[in-house]
PDB file of C-alpha atoms in Angstrom:
ATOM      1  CA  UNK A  22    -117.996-206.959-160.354  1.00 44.00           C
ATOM      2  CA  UNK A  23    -119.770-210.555-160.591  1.00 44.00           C
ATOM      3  CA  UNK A  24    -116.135-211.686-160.808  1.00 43.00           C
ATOM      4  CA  UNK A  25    -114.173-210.630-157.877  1.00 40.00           C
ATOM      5  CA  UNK A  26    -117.613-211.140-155.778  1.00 45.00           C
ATOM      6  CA  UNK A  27    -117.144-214.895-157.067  1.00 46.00           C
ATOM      7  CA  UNK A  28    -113.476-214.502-156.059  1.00 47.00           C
ATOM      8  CA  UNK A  29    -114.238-213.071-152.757  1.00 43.00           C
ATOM      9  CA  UNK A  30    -116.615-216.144-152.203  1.00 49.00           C
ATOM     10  CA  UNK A  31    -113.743-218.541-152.636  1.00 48.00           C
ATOM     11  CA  UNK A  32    -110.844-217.001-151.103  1.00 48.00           C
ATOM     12  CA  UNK A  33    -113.133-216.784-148.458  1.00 47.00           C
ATOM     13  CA  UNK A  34    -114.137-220.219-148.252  1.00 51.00           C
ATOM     14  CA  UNK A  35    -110.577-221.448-148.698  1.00 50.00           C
ATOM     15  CA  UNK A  36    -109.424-219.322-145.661  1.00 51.00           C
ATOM     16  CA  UNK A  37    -111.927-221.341-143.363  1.00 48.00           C
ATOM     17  CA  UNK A  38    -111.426-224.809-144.950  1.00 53.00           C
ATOM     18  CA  UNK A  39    -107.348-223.942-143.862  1.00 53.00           C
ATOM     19  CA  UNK A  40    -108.526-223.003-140.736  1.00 55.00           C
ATOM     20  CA  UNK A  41    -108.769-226.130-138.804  1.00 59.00           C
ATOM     21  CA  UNK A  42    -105.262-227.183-140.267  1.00 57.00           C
ATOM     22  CA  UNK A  43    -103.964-224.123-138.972  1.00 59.00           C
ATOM     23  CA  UNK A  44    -105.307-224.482-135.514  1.00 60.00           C
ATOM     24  CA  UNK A  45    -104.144-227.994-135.719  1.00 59.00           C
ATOM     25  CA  UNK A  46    -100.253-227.384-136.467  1.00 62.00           C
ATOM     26  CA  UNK A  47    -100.565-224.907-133.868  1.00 62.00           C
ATOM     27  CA  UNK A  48    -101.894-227.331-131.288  1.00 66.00           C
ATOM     28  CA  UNK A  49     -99.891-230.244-132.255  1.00 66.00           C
ATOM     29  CA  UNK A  50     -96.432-227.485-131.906  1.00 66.00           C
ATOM     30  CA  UNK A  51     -97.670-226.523-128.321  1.00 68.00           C
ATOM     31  CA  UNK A  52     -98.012-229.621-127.078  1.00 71.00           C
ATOM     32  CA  UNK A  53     -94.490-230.980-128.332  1.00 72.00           C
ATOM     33  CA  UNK A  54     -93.071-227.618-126.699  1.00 71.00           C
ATOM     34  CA  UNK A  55     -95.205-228.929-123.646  1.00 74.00           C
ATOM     35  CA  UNK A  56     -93.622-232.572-124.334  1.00 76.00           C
ATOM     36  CA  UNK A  57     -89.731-231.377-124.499  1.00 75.00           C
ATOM     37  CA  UNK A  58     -90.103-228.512-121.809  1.00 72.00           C
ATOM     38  CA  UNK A  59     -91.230-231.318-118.804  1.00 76.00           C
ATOM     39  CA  UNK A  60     -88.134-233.532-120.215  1.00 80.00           C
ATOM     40  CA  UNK A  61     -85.433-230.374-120.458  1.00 76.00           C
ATOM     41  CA  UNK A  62     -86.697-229.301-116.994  1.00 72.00           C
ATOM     42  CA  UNK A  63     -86.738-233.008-115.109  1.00 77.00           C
ATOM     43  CA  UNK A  64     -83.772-234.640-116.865  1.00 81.00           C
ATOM     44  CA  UNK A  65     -81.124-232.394-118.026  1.00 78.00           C
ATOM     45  CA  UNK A  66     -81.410-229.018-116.721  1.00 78.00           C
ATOM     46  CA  UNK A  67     -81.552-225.307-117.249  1.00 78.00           C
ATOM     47  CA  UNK A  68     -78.980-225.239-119.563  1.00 79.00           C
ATOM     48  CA  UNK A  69     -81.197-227.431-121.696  1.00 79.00           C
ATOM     49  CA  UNK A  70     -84.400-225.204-121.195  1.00 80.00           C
ATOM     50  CA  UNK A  71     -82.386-221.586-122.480  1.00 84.00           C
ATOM     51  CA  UNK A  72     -81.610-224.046-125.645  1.00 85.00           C
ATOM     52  CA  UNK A  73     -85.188-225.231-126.307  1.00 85.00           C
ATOM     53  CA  UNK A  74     -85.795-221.093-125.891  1.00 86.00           C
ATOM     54  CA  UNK A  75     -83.095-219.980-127.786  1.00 90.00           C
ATOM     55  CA  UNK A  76     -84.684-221.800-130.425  1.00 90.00           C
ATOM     56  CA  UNK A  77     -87.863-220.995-130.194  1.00 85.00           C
ATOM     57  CA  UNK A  78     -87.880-217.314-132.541  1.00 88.00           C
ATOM     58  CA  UNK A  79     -86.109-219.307-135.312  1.00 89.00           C
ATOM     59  CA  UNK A  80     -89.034-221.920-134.959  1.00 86.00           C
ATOM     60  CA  UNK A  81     -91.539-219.340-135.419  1.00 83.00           C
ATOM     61  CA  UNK A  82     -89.365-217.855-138.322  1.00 87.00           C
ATOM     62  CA  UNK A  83     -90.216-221.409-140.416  1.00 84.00           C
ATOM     63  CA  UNK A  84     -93.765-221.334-139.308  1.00 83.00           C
ATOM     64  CA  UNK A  85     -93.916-217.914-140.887  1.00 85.00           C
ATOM     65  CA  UNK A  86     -92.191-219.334-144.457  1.00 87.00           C
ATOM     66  CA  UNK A  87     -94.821-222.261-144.064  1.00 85.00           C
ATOM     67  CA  UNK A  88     -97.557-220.450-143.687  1.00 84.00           C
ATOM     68  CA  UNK A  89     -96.957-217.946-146.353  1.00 89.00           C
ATOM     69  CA  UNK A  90     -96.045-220.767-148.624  1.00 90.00           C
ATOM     70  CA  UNK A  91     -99.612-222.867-147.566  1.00 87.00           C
ATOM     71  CA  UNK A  92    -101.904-219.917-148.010  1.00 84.00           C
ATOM     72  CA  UNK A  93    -100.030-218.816-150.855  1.00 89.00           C
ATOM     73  CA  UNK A  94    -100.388-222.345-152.640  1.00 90.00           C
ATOM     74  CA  UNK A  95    -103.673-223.052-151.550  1.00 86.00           C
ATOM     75  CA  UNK A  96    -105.651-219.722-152.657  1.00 86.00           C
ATOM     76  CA  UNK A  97    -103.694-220.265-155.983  1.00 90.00           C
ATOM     77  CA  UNK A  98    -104.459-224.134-156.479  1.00 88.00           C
ATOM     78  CA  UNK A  99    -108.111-223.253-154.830  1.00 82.00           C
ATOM     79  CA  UNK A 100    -108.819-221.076-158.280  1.00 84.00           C
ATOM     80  CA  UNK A 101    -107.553-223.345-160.446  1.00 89.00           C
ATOM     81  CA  UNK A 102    -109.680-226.417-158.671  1.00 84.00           C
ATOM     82  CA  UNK A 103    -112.666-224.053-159.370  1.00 80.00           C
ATOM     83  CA  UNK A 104    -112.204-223.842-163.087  1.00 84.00           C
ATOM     84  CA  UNK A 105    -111.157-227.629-163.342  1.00 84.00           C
ATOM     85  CA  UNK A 106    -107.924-226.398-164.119  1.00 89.00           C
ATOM     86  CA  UNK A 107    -106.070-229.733-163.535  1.00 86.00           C
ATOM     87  CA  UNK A 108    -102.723-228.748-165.134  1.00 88.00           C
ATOM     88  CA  UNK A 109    -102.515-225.556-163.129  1.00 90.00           C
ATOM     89  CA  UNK A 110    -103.294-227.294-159.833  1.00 91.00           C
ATOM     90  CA  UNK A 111    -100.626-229.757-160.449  1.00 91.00           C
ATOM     91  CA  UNK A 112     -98.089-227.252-161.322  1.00 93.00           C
ATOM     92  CA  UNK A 113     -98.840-225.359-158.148  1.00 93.00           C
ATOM     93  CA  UNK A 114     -98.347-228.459-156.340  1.00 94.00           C
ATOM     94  CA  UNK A 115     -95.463-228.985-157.903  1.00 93.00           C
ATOM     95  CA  UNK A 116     -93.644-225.601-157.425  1.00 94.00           C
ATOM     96  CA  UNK A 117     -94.892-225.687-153.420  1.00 94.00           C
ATOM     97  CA  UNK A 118     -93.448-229.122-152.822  1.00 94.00           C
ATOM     98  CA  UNK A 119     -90.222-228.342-155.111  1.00 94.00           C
ATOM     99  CA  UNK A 120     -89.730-225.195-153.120  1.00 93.00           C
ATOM    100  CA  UNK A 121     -90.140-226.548-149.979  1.00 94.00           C
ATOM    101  CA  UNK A 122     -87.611-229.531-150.267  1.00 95.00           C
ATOM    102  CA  UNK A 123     -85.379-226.822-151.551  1.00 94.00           C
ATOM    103  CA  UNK A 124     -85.520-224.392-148.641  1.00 93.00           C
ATOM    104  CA  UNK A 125     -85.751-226.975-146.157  1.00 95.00           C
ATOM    105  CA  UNK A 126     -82.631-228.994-147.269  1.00 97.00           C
ATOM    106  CA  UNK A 127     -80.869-225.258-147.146  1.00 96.00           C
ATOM    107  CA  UNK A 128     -81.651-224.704-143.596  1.00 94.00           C
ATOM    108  CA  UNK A 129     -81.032-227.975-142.728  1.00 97.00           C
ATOM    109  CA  UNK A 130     -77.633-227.802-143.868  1.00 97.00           C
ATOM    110  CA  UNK A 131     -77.141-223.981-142.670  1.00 96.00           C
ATOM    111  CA  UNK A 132     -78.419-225.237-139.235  1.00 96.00           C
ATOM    112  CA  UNK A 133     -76.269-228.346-138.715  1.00 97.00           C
ATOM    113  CA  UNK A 134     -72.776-226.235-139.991  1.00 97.00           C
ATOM    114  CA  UNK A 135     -73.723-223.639-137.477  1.00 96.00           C
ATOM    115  CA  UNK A 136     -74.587-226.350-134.550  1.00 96.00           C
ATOM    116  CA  UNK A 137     -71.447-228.789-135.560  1.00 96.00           C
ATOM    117  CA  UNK A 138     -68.818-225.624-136.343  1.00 96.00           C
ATOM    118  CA  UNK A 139     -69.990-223.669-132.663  1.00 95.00           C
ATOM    119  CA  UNK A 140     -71.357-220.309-135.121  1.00 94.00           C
ATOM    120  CA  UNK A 141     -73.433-219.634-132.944  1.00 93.00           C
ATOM    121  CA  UNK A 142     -72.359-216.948-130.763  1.00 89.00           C
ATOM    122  CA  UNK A 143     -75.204-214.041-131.970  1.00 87.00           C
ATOM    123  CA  UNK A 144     -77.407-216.247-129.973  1.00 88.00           C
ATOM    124  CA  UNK A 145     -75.681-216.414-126.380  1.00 86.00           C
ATOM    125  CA  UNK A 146     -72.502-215.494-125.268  1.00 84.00           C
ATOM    126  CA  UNK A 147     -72.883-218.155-122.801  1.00 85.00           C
ATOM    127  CA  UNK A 148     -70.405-221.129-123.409  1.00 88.00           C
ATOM    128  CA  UNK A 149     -72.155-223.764-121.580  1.00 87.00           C
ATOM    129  CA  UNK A 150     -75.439-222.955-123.186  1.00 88.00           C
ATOM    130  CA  UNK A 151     -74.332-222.505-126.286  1.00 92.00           C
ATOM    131  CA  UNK A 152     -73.012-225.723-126.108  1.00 93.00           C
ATOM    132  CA  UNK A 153     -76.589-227.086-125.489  1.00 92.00           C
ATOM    133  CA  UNK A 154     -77.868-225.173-128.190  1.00 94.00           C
ATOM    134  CA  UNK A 155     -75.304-226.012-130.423  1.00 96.00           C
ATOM    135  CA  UNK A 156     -76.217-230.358-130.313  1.00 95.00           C
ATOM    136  CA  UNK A 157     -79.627-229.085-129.866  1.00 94.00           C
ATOM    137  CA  UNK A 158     -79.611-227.459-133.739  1.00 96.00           C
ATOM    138  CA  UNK A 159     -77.523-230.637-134.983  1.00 97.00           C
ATOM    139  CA  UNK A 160     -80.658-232.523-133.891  1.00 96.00           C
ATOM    140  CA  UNK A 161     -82.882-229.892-135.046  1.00 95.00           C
ATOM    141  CA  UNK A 162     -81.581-230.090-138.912  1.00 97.00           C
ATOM    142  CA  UNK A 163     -82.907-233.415-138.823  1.00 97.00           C
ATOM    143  CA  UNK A 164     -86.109-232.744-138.913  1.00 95.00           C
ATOM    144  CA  UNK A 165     -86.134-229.219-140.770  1.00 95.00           C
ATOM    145  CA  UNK A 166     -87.060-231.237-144.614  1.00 96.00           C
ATOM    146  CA  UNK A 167     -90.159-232.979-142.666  1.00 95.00           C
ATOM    147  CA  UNK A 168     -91.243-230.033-140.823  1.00 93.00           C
ATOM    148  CA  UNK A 169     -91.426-227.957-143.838  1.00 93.00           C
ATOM    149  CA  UNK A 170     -92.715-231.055-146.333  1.00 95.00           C
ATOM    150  CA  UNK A 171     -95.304-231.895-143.670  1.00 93.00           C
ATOM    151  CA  UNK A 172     -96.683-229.000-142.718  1.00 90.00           C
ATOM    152  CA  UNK A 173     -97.572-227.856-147.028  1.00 93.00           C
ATOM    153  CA  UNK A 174     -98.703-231.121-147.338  1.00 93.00           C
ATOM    154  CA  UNK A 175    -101.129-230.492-144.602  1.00 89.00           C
ATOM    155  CA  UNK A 176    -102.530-227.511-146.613  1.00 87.00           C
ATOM    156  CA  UNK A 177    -103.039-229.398-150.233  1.00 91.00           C
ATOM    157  CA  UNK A 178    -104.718-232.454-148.094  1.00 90.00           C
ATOM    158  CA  UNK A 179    -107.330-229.858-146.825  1.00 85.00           C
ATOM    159  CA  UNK A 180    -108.664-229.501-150.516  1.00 85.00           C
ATOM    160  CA  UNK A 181    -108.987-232.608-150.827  1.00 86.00           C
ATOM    161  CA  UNK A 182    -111.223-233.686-148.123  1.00 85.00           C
ATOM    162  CA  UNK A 183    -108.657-235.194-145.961  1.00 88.00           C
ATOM    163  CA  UNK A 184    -108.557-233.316-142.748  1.00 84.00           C
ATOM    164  CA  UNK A 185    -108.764-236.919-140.861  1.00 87.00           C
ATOM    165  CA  UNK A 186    -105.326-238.184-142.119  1.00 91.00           C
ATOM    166  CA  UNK A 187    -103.256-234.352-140.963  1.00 88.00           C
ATOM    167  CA  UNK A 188    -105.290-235.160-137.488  1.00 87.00           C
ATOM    168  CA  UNK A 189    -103.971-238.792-137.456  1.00 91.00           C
ATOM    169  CA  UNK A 190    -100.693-237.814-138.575  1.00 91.00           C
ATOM    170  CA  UNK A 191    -100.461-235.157-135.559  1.00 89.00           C
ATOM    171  CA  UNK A 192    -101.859-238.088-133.082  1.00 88.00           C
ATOM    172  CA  UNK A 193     -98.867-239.747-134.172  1.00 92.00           C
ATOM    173  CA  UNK A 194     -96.600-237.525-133.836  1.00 91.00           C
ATOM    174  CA  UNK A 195     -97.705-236.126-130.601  1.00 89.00           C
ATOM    175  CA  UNK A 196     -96.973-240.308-129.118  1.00 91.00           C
ATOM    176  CA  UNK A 197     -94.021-240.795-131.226  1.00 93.00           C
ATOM    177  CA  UNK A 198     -92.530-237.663-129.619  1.00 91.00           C
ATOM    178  CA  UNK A 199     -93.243-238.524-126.080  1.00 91.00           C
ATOM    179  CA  UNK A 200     -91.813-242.219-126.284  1.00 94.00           C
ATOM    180  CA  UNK A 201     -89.050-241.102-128.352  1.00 95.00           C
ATOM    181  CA  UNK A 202     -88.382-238.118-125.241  1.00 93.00           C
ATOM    182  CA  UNK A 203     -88.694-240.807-122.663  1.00 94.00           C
ATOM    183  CA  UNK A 204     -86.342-243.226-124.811  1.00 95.00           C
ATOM    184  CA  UNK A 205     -83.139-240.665-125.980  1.00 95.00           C
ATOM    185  CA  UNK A 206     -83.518-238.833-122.768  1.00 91.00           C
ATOM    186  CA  UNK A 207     -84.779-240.359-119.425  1.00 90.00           C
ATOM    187  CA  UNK A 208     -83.169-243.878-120.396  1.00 94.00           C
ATOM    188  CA  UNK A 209     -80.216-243.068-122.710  1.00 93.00           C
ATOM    189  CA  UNK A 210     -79.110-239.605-121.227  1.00 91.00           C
ATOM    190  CA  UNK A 211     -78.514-238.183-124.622  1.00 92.00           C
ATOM    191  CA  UNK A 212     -79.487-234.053-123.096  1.00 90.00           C
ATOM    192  CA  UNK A 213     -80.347-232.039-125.580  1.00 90.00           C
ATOM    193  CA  UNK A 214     -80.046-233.850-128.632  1.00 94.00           C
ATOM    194  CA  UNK A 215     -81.919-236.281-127.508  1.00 94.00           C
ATOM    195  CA  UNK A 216     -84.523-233.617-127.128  1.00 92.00           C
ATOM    196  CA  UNK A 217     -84.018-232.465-130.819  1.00 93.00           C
ATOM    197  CA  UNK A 218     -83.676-235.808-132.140  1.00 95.00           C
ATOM    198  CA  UNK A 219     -87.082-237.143-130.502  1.00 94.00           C
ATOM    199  CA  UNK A 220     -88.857-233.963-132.560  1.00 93.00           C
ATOM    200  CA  UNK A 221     -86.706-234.587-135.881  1.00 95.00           C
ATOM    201  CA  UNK A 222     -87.762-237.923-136.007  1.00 96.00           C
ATOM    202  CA  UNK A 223     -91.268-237.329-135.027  1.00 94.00           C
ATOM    203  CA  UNK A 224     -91.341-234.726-137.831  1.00 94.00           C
ATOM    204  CA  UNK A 225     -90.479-237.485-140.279  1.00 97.00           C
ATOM    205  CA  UNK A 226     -93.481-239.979-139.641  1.00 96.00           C
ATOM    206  CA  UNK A 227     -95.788-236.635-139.535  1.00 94.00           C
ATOM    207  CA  UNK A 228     -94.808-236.141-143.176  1.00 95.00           C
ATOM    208  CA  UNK A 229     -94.188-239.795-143.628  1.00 96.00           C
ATOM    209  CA  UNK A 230     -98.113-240.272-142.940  1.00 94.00           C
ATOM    210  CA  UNK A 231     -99.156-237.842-145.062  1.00 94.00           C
ATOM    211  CA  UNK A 232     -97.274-238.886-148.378  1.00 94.00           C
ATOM    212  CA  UNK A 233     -98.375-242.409-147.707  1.00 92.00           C
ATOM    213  CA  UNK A 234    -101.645-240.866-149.667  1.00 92.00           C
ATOM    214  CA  UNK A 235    -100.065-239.620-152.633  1.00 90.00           C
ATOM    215  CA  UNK A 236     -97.627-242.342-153.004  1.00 88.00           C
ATOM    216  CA  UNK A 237    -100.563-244.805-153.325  1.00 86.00           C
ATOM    217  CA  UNK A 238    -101.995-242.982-156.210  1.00 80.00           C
ATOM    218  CA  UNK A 239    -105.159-241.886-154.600  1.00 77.00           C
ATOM    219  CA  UNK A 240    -104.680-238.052-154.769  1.00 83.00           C
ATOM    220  CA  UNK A 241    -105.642-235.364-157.430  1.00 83.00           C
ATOM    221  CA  UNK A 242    -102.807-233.325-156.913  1.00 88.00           C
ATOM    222  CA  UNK A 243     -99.381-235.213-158.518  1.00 87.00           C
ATOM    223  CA  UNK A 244     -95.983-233.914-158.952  1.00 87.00           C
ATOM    224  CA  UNK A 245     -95.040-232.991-162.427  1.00 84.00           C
ATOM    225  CA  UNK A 246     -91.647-232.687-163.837  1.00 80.00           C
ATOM    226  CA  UNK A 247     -92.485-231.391-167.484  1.00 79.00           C
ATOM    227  CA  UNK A 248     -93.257-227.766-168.249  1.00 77.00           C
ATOM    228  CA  UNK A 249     -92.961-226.765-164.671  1.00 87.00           C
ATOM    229  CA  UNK A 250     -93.700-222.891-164.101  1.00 87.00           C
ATOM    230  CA  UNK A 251     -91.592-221.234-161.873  1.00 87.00           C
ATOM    231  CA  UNK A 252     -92.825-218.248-162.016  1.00 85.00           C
ATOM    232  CA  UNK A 253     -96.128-218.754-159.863  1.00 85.00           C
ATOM    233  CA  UNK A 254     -93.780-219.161-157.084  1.00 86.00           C
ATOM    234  CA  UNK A 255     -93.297-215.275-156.869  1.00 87.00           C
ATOM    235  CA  UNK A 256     -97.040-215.231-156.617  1.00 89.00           C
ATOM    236  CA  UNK A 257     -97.516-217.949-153.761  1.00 89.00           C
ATOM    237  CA  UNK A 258     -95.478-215.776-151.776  1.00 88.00           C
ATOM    238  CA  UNK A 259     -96.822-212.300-152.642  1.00 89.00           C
ATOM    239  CA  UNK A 260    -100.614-213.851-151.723  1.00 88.00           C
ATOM    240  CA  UNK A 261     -98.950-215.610-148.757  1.00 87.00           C
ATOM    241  CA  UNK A 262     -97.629-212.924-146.945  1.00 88.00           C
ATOM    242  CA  UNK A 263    -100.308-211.616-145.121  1.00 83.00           C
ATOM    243  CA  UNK A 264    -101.384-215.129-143.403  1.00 76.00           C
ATOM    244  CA  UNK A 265     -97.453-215.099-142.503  1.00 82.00           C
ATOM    245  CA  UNK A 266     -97.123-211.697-140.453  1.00 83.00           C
ATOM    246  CA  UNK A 267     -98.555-213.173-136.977  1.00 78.00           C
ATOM    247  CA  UNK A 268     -95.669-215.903-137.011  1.00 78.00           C
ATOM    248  CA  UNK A 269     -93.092-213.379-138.248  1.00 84.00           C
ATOM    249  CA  UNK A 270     -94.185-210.669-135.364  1.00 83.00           C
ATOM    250  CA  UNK A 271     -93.634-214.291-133.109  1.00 82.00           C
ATOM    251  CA  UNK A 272     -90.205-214.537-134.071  1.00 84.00           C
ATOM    252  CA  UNK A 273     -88.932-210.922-134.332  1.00 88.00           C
ATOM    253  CA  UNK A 274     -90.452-210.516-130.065  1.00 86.00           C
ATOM    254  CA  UNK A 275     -89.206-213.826-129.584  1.00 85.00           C
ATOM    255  CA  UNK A 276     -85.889-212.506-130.532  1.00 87.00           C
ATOM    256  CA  UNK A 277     -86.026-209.555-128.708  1.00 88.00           C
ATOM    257  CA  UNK A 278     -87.282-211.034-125.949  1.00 85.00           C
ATOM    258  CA  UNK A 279     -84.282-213.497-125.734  1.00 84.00           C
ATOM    259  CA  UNK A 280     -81.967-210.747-126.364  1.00 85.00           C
ATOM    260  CA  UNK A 281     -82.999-208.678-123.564  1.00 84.00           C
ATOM    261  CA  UNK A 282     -83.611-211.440-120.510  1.00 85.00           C
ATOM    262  CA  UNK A 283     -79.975-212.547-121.580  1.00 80.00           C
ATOM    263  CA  UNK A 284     -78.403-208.886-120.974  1.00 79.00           C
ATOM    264  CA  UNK A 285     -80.313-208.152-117.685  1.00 81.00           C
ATOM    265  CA  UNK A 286     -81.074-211.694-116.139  1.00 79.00           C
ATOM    266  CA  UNK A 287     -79.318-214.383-118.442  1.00 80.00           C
ATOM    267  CA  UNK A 288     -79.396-218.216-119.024  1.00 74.00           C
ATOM    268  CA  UNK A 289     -81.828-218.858-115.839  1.00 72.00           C
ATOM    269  CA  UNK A 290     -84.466-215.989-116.967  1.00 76.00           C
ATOM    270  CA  UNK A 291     -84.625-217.870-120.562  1.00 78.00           C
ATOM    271  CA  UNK A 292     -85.259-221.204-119.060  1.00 73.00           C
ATOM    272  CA  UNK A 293     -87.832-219.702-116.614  1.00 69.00           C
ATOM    273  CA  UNK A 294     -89.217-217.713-120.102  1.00 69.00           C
ATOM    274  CA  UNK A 295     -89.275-221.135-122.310  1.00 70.00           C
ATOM    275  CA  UNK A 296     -91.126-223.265-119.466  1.00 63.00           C
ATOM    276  CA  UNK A 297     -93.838-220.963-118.700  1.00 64.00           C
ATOM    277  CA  UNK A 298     -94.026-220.023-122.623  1.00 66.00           C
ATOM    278  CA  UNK A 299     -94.635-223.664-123.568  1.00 61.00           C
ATOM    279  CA  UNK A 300     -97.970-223.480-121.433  1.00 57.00           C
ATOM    280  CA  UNK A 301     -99.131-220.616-122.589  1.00 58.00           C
ATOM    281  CA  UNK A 302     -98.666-221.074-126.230  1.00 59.00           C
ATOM    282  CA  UNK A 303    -101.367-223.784-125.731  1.00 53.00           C
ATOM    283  CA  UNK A 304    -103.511-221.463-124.977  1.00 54.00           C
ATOM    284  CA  UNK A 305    -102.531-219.409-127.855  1.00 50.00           C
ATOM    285  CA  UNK A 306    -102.543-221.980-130.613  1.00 50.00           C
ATOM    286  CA  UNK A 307    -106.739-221.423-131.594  1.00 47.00           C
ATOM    287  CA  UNK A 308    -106.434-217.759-132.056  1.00 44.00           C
ATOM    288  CA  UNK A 309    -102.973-217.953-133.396  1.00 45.00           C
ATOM    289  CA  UNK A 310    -104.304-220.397-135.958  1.00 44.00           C
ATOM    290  CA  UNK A 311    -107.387-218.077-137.125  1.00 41.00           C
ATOM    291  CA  UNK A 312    -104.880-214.815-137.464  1.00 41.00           C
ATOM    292  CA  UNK A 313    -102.750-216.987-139.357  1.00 44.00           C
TER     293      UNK A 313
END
């Protein structure tokens, strides 16, 4: 009884310590759906708005995967840390970050197939703005490894006391994103993957920020090679899951949602949907942060 109280205690106080990371991705995702939304809308167009919205469900379907994955990893590497456990943390480090590159290069390469060889069409039926979509996701694959990199690495940093460095690399991200917007599509025209490639590339000095820390040698947490254990991965996601089920309800409406505005009102109701959605998931990010 002592023992799951002890448990309890933990979990508990690794659920709040995630907390502020959680609200923070959230934030820092609103804001860059602010960011692109004002840019789609003012330089390129409607077409470019449905895109951004199209998109939107499938974003929410990696936040779900990323969040299962972070709680998973960090409730599992938080019960090691407590028994000083240092081979176990590692190897939990290990299988997260492993898995991650893994998944992410998948989609990536699933995403810019579909985008580059116009697959499309369960999306929109809609040539013009499938078009838009379709250089949209080639932009989009870009930044899939990052995203998914970035956003774990986010999670291990918070047991280690470095909260400050996930809210500098978010700063960061938040100005490279808004110059790089301005740059690829106010000056250079270059629509809606312009739009994408402004968030890939963003995505890359989020992450790139954060493994600064671990490349210099300063962290606990190290990847290790030797006498990896796959088999903890089944239980970062079982744990995980739970966190995960506010993002996956997300993209399952956002689907939905997107299915049905296209039938009854079409490319001009998802545009109208996507800019006043990019407000209001500000709004949403603190509360969507503490179900997650």
């Amino acid at each position: 009884m002592k023992e799951f109280s002890s448990d309890f205690k933990m979990i508990q106080g690794l659920c709040f310590r995630l907390l502020p990371i959680q609200v923070l991705l959230a934030m820092v995702g609103s804001i860059n759906g602010i960011v692109s939304s004002l840019f789609a809308s003012n330089f390129v167009g409607t077409d470019a708005m449905s895109a951004i919205g199209l998109y939107s469900p499938v974003n929410s379907f990696f936040l779900a995967l990323n969040t299962m994955m972070m709680g998973g990893s960090q409730i599992i590497c938080g019960k090691y840390m407590g028994k000083h456990e240092i081979s176990g943390m590692q190897n939990v480090f290990s299988v997260t970050m492993l898995t991650s590159l893994l998944l992410s290069v998948t989609a990536s390469l699933v995403f810019f197939a579909a985008g580059f060889l116009d697959l499309t069409g369960m999306f929109t039926s809609d040539a013009v703005v499938r078009g838009y979509f379709n250089r949209y996701l080639i932009g989009i694959s870009v930044g899939i490894v990052p995203q998914v990199i970035g956003q774990q690495l986010s999670g291990f940093l918070s047991l280690e006391n470095k909260n400050k460095l996930t809210t500098v690399a978010g700063i960061v991200y938040i100005l490279i994103n808004l110059a790089l917007d301005y740059l690829f599509v106010a000056v250079l025209r270059m629509e809606a993957f312009g739009l994408a490639l402004a968030t890939s590339l963003g995505l890359w000095v989020f992450a790139g920020v954060q493994v600064l820390y671990y490349i210099r040698g300063k962290s606990l947490l190290r990847l290790q090679f030797r006498k990896i254990q796959w088999k903890e991965s089944a239980e970062i996601f079982k744990i995980g899951v739970p966190g995960a089920l506010s993002y996956g309800y997300q993209a399952l409406r956002g689907l939905i949602v997107n299915m049905l505005t296209l039938s009854f009102v079409g490319s001009v109701g998802i545009s109208a949907f996507t800019a006043s959605n990019s407000f209001l998931c500000l709004f949403w990010a603190i509360p969507s942060g503490m179900l997650a």
